[in-house]
Coordinates of C-alpha atoms in Angstrom, one line a residue:
M580 CA 8.2 12.9 15.0
R581 CA 11.1 12.7 12.5
F582 CA 10.2 12.3 8.7
I583 CA 11.0 9.3 7.0
G584 CA 11.4 8.8 3.5
R585 CA 9.4 9.5 0.5
K586 CA 12.9 11.1 -1.1
E587 CA 11.5 10.6 -4.6
E588 CA 8.2 12.5 -3.8
L589 CA 10.2 15.0 -2.0
K590 CA 12.3 15.2 -5.1
N591 CA 9.3 15.1 -7.6
L592 CA 7.5 18.1 -5.7
E593 CA 11.1 20.6 -5.1
N594 CA 11.3 20.0 -8.9
A595 CA 8.4 20.9 -10.1
Y596 CA 8.2 23.9 -7.0
S597 CA 11.3 25.7 -8.6
K598 CA 9.6 26.3 -11.8
N599 CA 8.3 29.7 -11.7
C600 CA 4.8 28.8 -13.5
F601 CA 1.7 27.3 -12.6
Q602 CA 1.4 23.9 -10.9
M603 CA -1.1 21.6 -10.3
C604 CA 0.0 18.0 -8.2
V605 CA -2.4 15.5 -8.0
L606 CA -1.6 13.3 -4.7
Y607 CA -3.9 10.4 -4.2
G608 CA -2.9 7.5 -1.6
R609 CA -5.2 5.4 1.4
R610 CA -5.3 6.9 4.6
R611 CA -3.1 6.3 6.8
I612 CA -1.0 6.0 4.1
G613 CA 1.5 9.5 4.9
K614 CA 0.0 12.1 2.5
T615 CA -1.2 15.0 4.8
T616 CA 2.9 13.9 6.5
L617 CA 4.4 14.3 2.5
I618 CA 2.8 16.9 1.6
K619 CA 3.6 19.2 4.7
E620 CA 7.4 18.5 4.9
F621 CA 7.4 20.2 1.6
C622 CA 5.9 23.2 2.6
K623 CA 8.8 23.8 4.9
N624 CA 10.0 26.9 4.4
K625 CA 7.2 27.4 1.4
E626 CA 4.4 30.1 2.1
F627 CA 1.2 27.9 2.0
I628 CA -2.1 27.7 2.8
Y629 CA -3.7 24.6 3.7
F630 CA -7.2 23.5 4.5
T631 CA -8.3 19.9 4.6
A632 CA -12.1 19.7 3.6
V633 CA -14.4 17.5 6.3
K634 CA -17.6 14.5 6.0
G635 CA -19.7 16.8 6.0
S636 CA -22.4 20.2 4.7
I637 CA -20.7 22.5 2.5
S638 CA -21.9 25.2 5.0
R639 CA -19.5 23.8 7.3
N640 CA -16.5 23.3 4.4
I641 CA -17.1 27.1 3.7
E642 CA -16.9 28.1 7.5
L643 CA -13.3 26.4 7.4
F644 CA -12.2 27.3 4.5
S645 CA -12.9 30.9 5.3
E646 CA -11.1 30.4 8.4
V647 CA -7.8 29.5 6.5
V648 CA -7.3 31.4 4.1
V649 CA -8.1 34.8 5.8
N650 CA -6.0 33.4 8.6
H651 CA -3.2 33.7 6.4
F652 CA -4.6 36.7 4.2
L653 CA -5.7 38.8 7.3
P654 CA -4.3 37.3 9.9
G655 CA -5.9 39.5 13.7
V656 CA -8.3 40.3 10.9
A657 CA -12.1 39.2 12.8
G658 CA -15.9 39.2 11.1
V659 CA -15.1 38.7 7.5
K660 CA -17.5 36.0 5.8
F661 CA -18.1 34.2 2.7
N662 CA -21.1 32.8 1.5
D663 CA -19.6 30.0 -0.8
L664 CA -16.6 28.3 -2.1
K665 CA -16.4 30.2 -5.5
D666 CA -16.3 33.8 -2.4
I667 CA -13.0 31.5 -1.2
I668 CA -11.0 31.0 -4.7
S669 CA -11.9 34.7 -6.4
F670 CA -10.3 36.3 -2.9
V671 CA -7.9 33.4 -2.9
S672 CA -6.6 34.4 -7.0
N673 CA -7.1 38.1 -6.0
N674 CA -4.6 38.4 -3.2
I675 CA -1.2 36.2 -4.5
K676 CA -0.3 38.7 -7.1
D677 CA 3.3 37.8 -8.2
K678 CA 3.0 35.6 -4.9
K679 CA 4.6 32.4 -5.4
L680 CA 2.3 30.2 -3.0
V681 CA 1.7 26.5 -2.8
F682 CA -1.8 26.2 -1.4
V683 CA -3.2 22.5 -0.6
I684 CA -6.6 21.3 -0.8
D685 CA -6.7 18.4 1.6
E686 CA -9.9 15.5 1.4
L687 CA -10.7 16.8 -1.8
P688 CA -13.5 14.3 -2.2
Y689 CA -15.3 15.5 0.4
L690 CA -15.4 19.0 -0.7
A691 CA -16.4 18.0 -4.4
Q692 CA -18.9 15.8 -2.6
A693 CA -20.9 18.3 -0.5
D694 CA -20.3 21.5 -3.8
E695 CA -20.6 19.1 -7.1
S696 CA -19.9 22.4 -8.9
F697 CA -16.9 23.0 -7.1
L698 CA -14.7 20.6 -9.6
S699 CA -16.3 23.1 -12.5
L700 CA -14.8 26.1 -11.0
L701 CA -11.9 24.8 -10.3
Q702 CA -11.9 24.4 -13.0
V703 CA -12.6 28.3 -14.7
E704 CA -9.3 29.6 -11.7
I705 CA -7.0 27.9 -13.1
D706 CA -7.6 28.6 -16.3
S707 CA -8.8 32.4 -16.4
K708 CA -6.3 33.5 -13.4
W709 CA -3.6 30.4 -12.1
Q710 CA -2.0 29.1 -15.1
D711 CA -0.2 32.6 -15.4
S712 CA 0.8 32.8 -11.6
K713 CA 3.2 30.3 -9.7
M714 CA 1.0 29.2 -8.0
F715 CA 1.4 25.2 -6.7
L716 CA -1.8 23.9 -6.1
I717 CA -2.5 20.4 -4.3
L718 CA -5.0 18.3 -4.7
S719 CA -5.4 15.3 -2.5
G720 CA -8.1 12.4 -1.5
S721 CA -7.7 9.8 0.6
S722 CA -10.2 8.4 -1.4
V723 CA -8.5 6.3 -4.2
S724 CA -11.2 5.2 -6.2
F725 CA -13.1 9.1 -6.6
M726 CA -9.4 10.5 -7.2
E727 CA -8.8 8.6 -10.5
Q728 CA -12.0 8.3 -11.8
E729 CA -12.7 12.3 -10.7
I730 CA -9.7 14.3 -10.9
L731 CA -7.5 12.5 -13.0
S732 CA -10.2 11.0 -15.8
S733 CA -10.6 12.4 -19.2
K734 CA -14.6 13.1 -18.1
S735 CA -13.4 14.9 -15.3
P736 CA -13.8 19.8 -15.5
I737 CA -10.1 19.7 -14.5
Y738 CA -8.7 17.3 -16.6
G739 CA -5.9 18.1 -19.0
R740 CA -4.3 21.1 -16.2
R741 CA -2.3 18.5 -13.7
T742 CA 1.9 18.9 -14.3
M743 CA 1.7 16.4 -11.6
Q744 CA 0.6 13.2 -9.9
I745 CA 1.4 11.0 -6.7
D746 CA 0.1 7.9 -6.6
L747 CA 1.5 7.6 -2.4
K748 CA 2.0 3.6 -2.6
P749 CA 2.8 2.6 1.3
F750 CA 6.3 1.9 2.3
N751 CA 8.7 -1.2 1.2
Y752 CA 9.6 -3.7 3.7
L753 CA 13.6 -1.5 3.7
E754 CA 11.7 1.7 3.9
A755 CA 9.2 0.0 6.6
A756 CA 12.6 -0.7 8.7
E757 CA 13.4 2.9 8.9
F758 CA 10.8 3.6 11.7
V759 CA 12.4 0.3 14.2
K760 CA 16.0 0.7 13.0
D761 CA 17.1 -0.9 16.0
Y762 CA 15.2 -3.8 16.2
S763 CA 16.5 -7.4 14.7
L764 CA 15.6 -7.8 11.2
E765 CA 13.0 -11.0 11.8
E766 CA 11.6 -8.6 13.5
K767 CA 11.7 -5.8 10.9
A768 CA 10.0 -7.8 8.5
I769 CA 7.6 -8.9 11.3
T770 CA 6.7 -5.3 11.7
Y771 CA 5.8 -4.8 7.7
G772 CA 4.4 -7.6 7.8
V773 CA 1.7 -6.8 10.8
T774 CA 0.9 -3.5 8.8
G775 CA 1.7 -3.6 4.9
G776 CA 4.1 -0.4 5.2
I777 CA 1.7 2.2 6.3
A778 CA 3.3 4.7 7.4
K779 CA 0.7 6.0 10.2
Y780 CA 1.0 2.5 11.8
L781 CA 4.8 2.5 11.9
E782 CA 4.0 5.7 13.6
M783 CA 3.0 3.4 16.3
F784 CA 6.0 1.0 17.3
D785 CA 7.6 2.5 19.9
E786 CA 11.5 1.4 19.0
N787 CA 12.1 1.4 23.1
I788 CA 9.7 -1.3 23.8
S789 CA 9.6 -5.3 22.0
L790 CA 8.0 -5.7 18.7
D791 CA 5.7 -8.2 21.5
E792 CA 4.6 -5.5 23.5
N793 CA 4.1 -3.0 20.0
L794 CA 1.8 -5.7 18.9
I795 CA -0.3 -6.2 22.5
N796 CA -0.5 -2.8 23.0
L797 CA -1.5 -2.0 19.0
Y798 CA -3.1 -5.3 17.9
F799 CA -4.6 -7.3 21.6
T800 CA -5.8 -4.5 24.0
S801 CA -9.6 -3.4 23.8
S802 CA -8.2 0.4 23.7
G803 CA -5.5 -0.3 20.9
F804 CA -5.1 2.1 18.0
L805 CA -4.9 -0.5 15.3
Y806 CA -8.6 -2.9 17.5
E807 CA -10.6 -1.4 15.9
E808 CA -8.8 0.0 12.8
P809 CA -10.5 -2.0 9.8
H810 CA -14.0 -1.6 11.0
N811 CA -13.3 2.2 11.3
L812 CA -12.4 2.6 7.9
L813 CA -14.6 0.1 6.4
V814 CA -17.4 2.4 7.9
Q815 CA -16.0 5.3 6.2
E816 CA -15.2 4.0 2.8
F817 CA -19.1 1.8 2.4
K818 CA -23.0 2.7 3.6
N819 CA -22.6 -1.3 4.0
A820 CA -19.8 -1.8 6.0
P821 CA -20.6 -5.6 7.2
V822 CA -20.9 -6.5 4.2
Y823 CA -17.3 -5.6 3.7
D824 CA -16.3 -7.5 6.6
D825 CA -17.6 -11.3 5.4
V826 CA -16.0 -10.2 2.4
I827 CA -12.5 -9.8 3.2
Y828 CA -12.6 -12.2 6.6
A829 CA -14.0 -14.8 3.7
V830 CA -10.6 -14.8 1.5
A831 CA -8.6 -14.1 4.6
G832 CA -9.8 -17.4 5.9
G833 CA -8.7 -19.5 2.1
A834 CA -11.5 -18.5 0.0
N835 CA -9.1 -16.9 -2.5
R836 CA -11.3 -17.4 -6.1
A837 CA -15.2 -16.1 -6.6
N838 CA -17.4 -19.3 -6.6
E839 CA -15.0 -19.3 -2.7
I840 CA -15.8 -16.7 -1.2
K841 CA -19.4 -16.3 -3.0
D842 CA -20.1 -20.0 -0.5
K843 CA -19.0 -18.5 2.5
T844 CA -20.5 -15.6 2.2
K845 CA -24.0 -16.6 1.0
M846 CA -23.6 -14.1 -1.3
E847 CA -25.2 -13.3 -4.9
S848 CA -22.6 -14.3 -7.5
T849 CA -23.3 -10.1 -8.1
S850 CA -22.8 -8.9 -4.9
V851 CA -19.7 -10.6 -4.8
H852 CA -18.3 -9.5 -7.7
N853 CA -18.5 -5.6 -6.9
V854 CA -17.8 -6.2 -3.8
L855 CA -15.0 -7.3 -5.0
D856 CA -14.3 -4.5 -7.0
N857 CA -15.1 -1.8 -4.8
L858 CA -11.9 -4.0 -2.6
M859 CA -9.7 -3.6 -5.0
K860 CA -10.2 -0.1 -6.1
T861 CA -9.9 0.6 -2.1
R862 CA -6.3 -1.0 -1.8
I863 CA -7.6 -3.7 0.5
I864 CA -7.9 -6.6 -1.7
E865 CA -5.7 -7.4 -4.8
K866 CA -6.6 -9.6 -7.9
D867 CA -3.8 -12.6 -7.9
Y868 CA -2.9 -13.7 -11.4
C869 CA -1.2 -16.7 -12.8
I870 CA 2.3 -15.1 -14.2
T871 CA 2.7 -16.3 -17.4
D872 CA -1.4 -17.7 -17.8
E873 CA -2.7 -14.2 -17.0
K874 CA -5.7 -15.0 -19.3
N875 CA -6.8 -18.0 -18.1
N876 CA -9.5 -16.6 -15.5
K877 CA -9.3 -20.1 -13.6
K878 CA -6.4 -19.3 -12.7
V879 CA -7.0 -15.9 -10.6
R880 CA -7.0 -15.5 -7.1
Y881 CA -8.2 -12.6 -4.5
N882 CA -5.4 -11.9 -1.5
L883 CA -5.3 -9.8 1.0
K884 CA -3.2 -7.0 -0.3
D885 CA -3.3 -4.9 2.6
G886 CA -1.2 -6.0 5.2
M887 CA -2.6 -4.9 8.1
F888 CA -5.8 -6.8 7.1
L889 CA -4.7 -9.2 6.5
F890 CA -3.6 -10.0 10.1
W891 CA -6.1 -8.3 11.9
Y892 CA -8.4 -10.4 9.5
K893 CA -5.7 -13.9 10.6
F894 CA -5.9 -13.4 14.5
I895 CA -8.3 -10.3 16.1
P896 CA -12.0 -12.5 15.4
R897 CA -11.4 -15.5 17.6
G898 CA -9.9 -12.9 19.3
I899 CA -11.8 -10.8 20.2
P900 CA -13.7 -12.4 23.3
A901 CA -10.6 -12.5 25.7
I902 CA -9.2 -8.9 24.7
E903 CA -12.0 -7.6 25.5
V904 CA -11.9 -9.2 29.7
G905 CA -8.1 -7.6 29.7
N906 CA -6.9 -11.3 28.1
G907 CA -5.1 -9.8 25.4
E908 CA -1.7 -11.1 26.0
Q909 CA -2.7 -14.4 27.5
Y910 CA -3.4 -14.3 23.8
Y911 CA -1.3 -13.5 22.4
Y912 CA 1.7 -15.3 23.6
S913 CA -0.4 -18.5 23.5
Q914 CA -2.6 -17.4 19.9
V915 CA -0.7 -15.7 18.0
K916 CA 3.2 -15.5 18.3
P917 CA 3.1 -19.5 17.9
F918 CA 2.3 -18.6 14.1
L919 CA 4.0 -15.4 13.4
H920 CA 6.5 -17.6 11.2
E921 CA 3.9 -19.5 9.4
Y922 CA 1.6 -16.3 9.2
M923 CA 4.5 -13.9 7.7
G924 CA 4.8 -17.0 4.5
E925 CA 2.7 -14.6 2.0
I926 CA 4.8 -11.7 2.7
F927 CA 7.9 -13.1 2.9
E928 CA 7.1 -14.1 -0.8
K929 CA 5.5 -10.4 -1.8
M930 CA 9.7 -9.1 0.1
A931 CA 11.2 -11.5 -2.0
H932 CA 9.6 -10.0 -5.4
N933 CA 10.1 -7.0 -4.4
Y934 CA 13.8 -7.8 -4.0
V935 CA 14.4 -9.1 -7.2
L936 CA 12.6 -6.4 -8.9
M937 CA 15.2 -3.7 -7.0
N938 CA 17.9 -5.4 -8.1
A939 CA 16.2 -6.2 -11.6
F940 CA 20.0 -5.0 -13.5
N941 CA 22.1 -5.9 -10.5
S942 CA 25.3 -8.4 -11.4
N943 CA 23.8 -10.6 -9.3
M944 CA 20.6 -11.6 -11.7
P945 CA 21.5 -13.7 -14.4
F946 CA 19.1 -11.4 -17.1
V947 CA 17.2 -7.5 -17.1
V948 CA 13.6 -9.3 -14.5
S949 CA 10.8 -7.0 -15.8
E950 CA 7.7 -9.2 -14.2
V951 CA 7.5 -10.7 -11.5
G952 CA 5.3 -13.4 -9.8
K953 CA 3.7 -16.1 -8.1
W954 CA 3.1 -19.2 -10.8
N955 CA 0.2 -21.8 -10.1
G956 CA -0.9 -24.8 -12.0
S957 CA -1.2 -28.4 -11.7
N958 CA 2.7 -31.0 -12.1
P959 CA 1.2 -33.6 -15.0
K960 CA 4.5 -35.6 -12.7
K961 CA 3.1 -35.8 -9.4
K962 CA -0.5 -35.1 -10.9
E963 CA -1.5 -32.4 -8.1
Q964 CA -1.9 -28.3 -8.7
T965 CA 1.7 -26.7 -7.0
D966 CA 2.6 -23.0 -6.2
I967 CA 5.5 -20.9 -6.9
D968 CA 6.8 -18.6 -5.0
V969 CA 9.0 -16.6 -6.8
V970 CA 8.8 -16.0 -11.0
G971 CA 10.6 -13.6 -12.6
I972 CA 10.9 -13.3 -16.3
N973 CA 12.0 -11.5 -19.2
Q974 CA 9.4 -11.7 -22.2
T975 CA 11.9 -9.9 -24.5
L976 CA 14.7 -12.3 -23.7
K977 CA 12.4 -15.8 -22.3
K978 CA 14.5 -15.9 -20.0
A979 CA 13.2 -16.9 -16.4
L980 CA 14.0 -17.9 -12.5
I981 CA 12.4 -19.8 -10.5
G982 CA 12.0 -19.1 -6.0
E983 CA 10.8 -20.9 -3.3
C984 CA 11.2 -18.8 -0.1
K985 CA 11.4 -20.0 3.8
F986 CA 10.4 -18.2 6.8
K987 CA 11.0 -20.5 9.2
N988 CA 13.6 -20.9 12.2
S989 CA 14.8 -24.0 10.2
P990 CA 17.6 -23.9 7.6
I991 CA 16.6 -24.4 4.0
D992 CA 17.8 -27.8 2.8
K993 CA 18.0 -30.3 0.6
G994 CA 14.4 -30.7 0.5
I995 CA 13.6 -27.8 -0.7
V996 CA 16.3 -27.9 -3.6
E997 CA 15.2 -31.1 -5.0
Q998 CA 11.3 -29.4 -4.4
L999 CA 12.1 -26.3 -6.6
L1000 CA 14.4 -27.8 -8.8
D1001 CA 11.0 -30.7 -10.4
R1002 CA 8.9 -27.2 -10.6
N1003 CA 11.3 -27.3 -13.6
G1004 CA 8.4 -27.9 -16.9
L1005 CA 6.0 -27.0 -14.9
I1006 CA 5.9 -22.7 -16.5
D1007 CA 5.3 -21.6 -20.1
N1008 CA 7.6 -23.6 -22.1
K1009 CA 8.4 -20.3 -23.9
Y1010 CA 11.1 -19.3 -21.2
T1011 CA 14.5 -21.1 -20.6
I1012 CA 14.7 -20.8 -16.3
E1013 CA 17.3 -19.6 -16.0
R1014 CA 18.5 -19.9 -12.3
Y1015 CA 16.8 -20.6 -9.3
F1016 CA 16.3 -18.7 -6.1
L1017 CA 15.9 -19.7 -2.0
F1018 CA 15.4 -16.7 0.2
S1019 CA 15.2 -18.2 3.9
L1020 CA 15.0 -16.3 7.4
N1021 CA 17.6 -19.0 9.0
G1022 CA 20.0 -20.0 6.3
F1023 CA 20.9 -22.8 4.2
S1024 CA 22.0 -26.1 5.7
E1025 CA 26.0 -27.4 4.7
W1026 CA 24.1 -29.4 1.5
V1027 CA 22.6 -26.5 0.0
K1028 CA 25.8 -24.2 0.1
E1029 CA 28.1 -26.6 -1.0
N1030 CA 25.7 -27.8 -4.1
A1031 CA 24.5 -24.8 -5.5
E1032 CA 27.4 -23.2 -8.0
E1033 CA 26.4 -26.5 -9.7
L1034 CA 22.8 -27.0 -9.0
R1035 CA 22.5 -23.1 -10.5
L1036 CA 20.9 -21.9 -7.3
T1037 CA 21.1 -18.5 -5.5
L1038 CA 21.0 -18.3 -1.7
I1039 CA 19.4 -15.2 -0.5
T1040 CA 19.1 -14.4 3.2
L1041 CA 17.5 -12.0 5.1
E1042 CA 21.0 -10.3 6.1
E1043 CA 21.6 -9.5 2.3
M1044 CA 17.3 -8.2 2.1
Y1045 CA 18.4 -5.9 3.8
K1046 CA 21.7 -4.9 2.6

């Protein structure tokens, strides 16, 4: 498997490694995002110890940790055992001497939860011995909340010891396209949309078969890798997984406000907020604010941030009976494929936001865009609620751009342009609208192209987005 992306992260790791002194990197991100792949790529051609903690007893972790350490320093020697973690860490300290060693403890939360004294033990060892060594310590974990609250926060015993941290994020739509190079741009976008840019899911796509075949094999077959993935992840993260399942299902079904989720799930308000908070910590759900009115709680919406969860909850639950009896392929072609463009609407908006930010300093932007988001509110002229798909602002200059996104077979025409122009004046009147942006899967009508300059329209095709 070829290594894809993560150029910036690798560069930062290599820069830190080039310093002949103690380094400590805290690396974290949601499960399947590619932490282990990144670390192993970095460890190539270096001396390293790599231990992955397991969810289980401290005795089991000590046994596995012992094997890894002994095999590194005393290869072929049998019968060496350690009584506790302190003995293992001391053994490492006594054997590194002047070695430039990468020491990786992966899934650290499992180890720290199995032995609550482990972080304090690490702190003592770092302060008394490792600070003067050439060790490169990498502490990695999939529990984002644990890594942020117990490792990086000021209450942690090892607070202040890190020299760098990497919060590993999903691949953006451009990086995700590297996994399916031979696909069309539309297929690349959909691949990104159904995986959320998560490395493991992208790796599962086989470039030698069609997008349809990949989706059927992964999602719509009872043995498919992603068929039970959300359930598996929720069970790993939460004790009462069915409750979290109910909330995610409600959000995926269009209940985007706390009171709507409460009504749909029949849960108490406090419980709903607790579940939403935990889902945000694990980055499954995100809280969306109106970009120019962030303090207005009435405009807050909860949306699925994770693309795999969004796709799964949109299409899999009602297809389970068909999939379980072997009719997943027929279900996909009749009940899913015809609605993929509709599904991609929300994803395409996020791609557009990403495009604007990536090009914030380019000449095709009317000003330097510092923030991008959506706007929602009322349209006094039409006396109705409305959204603006893309709003890019510069708070210092008080300038803005607004845009519309259409992931459809038909080109954007005059009617869509008129709708967008009609939204001028809806966002905060402190901002001057400098330009209107249109993002289209299938181009623009002749009228739109002919009038673009006069109407201050910037026309962005999928080709332009992937350039």
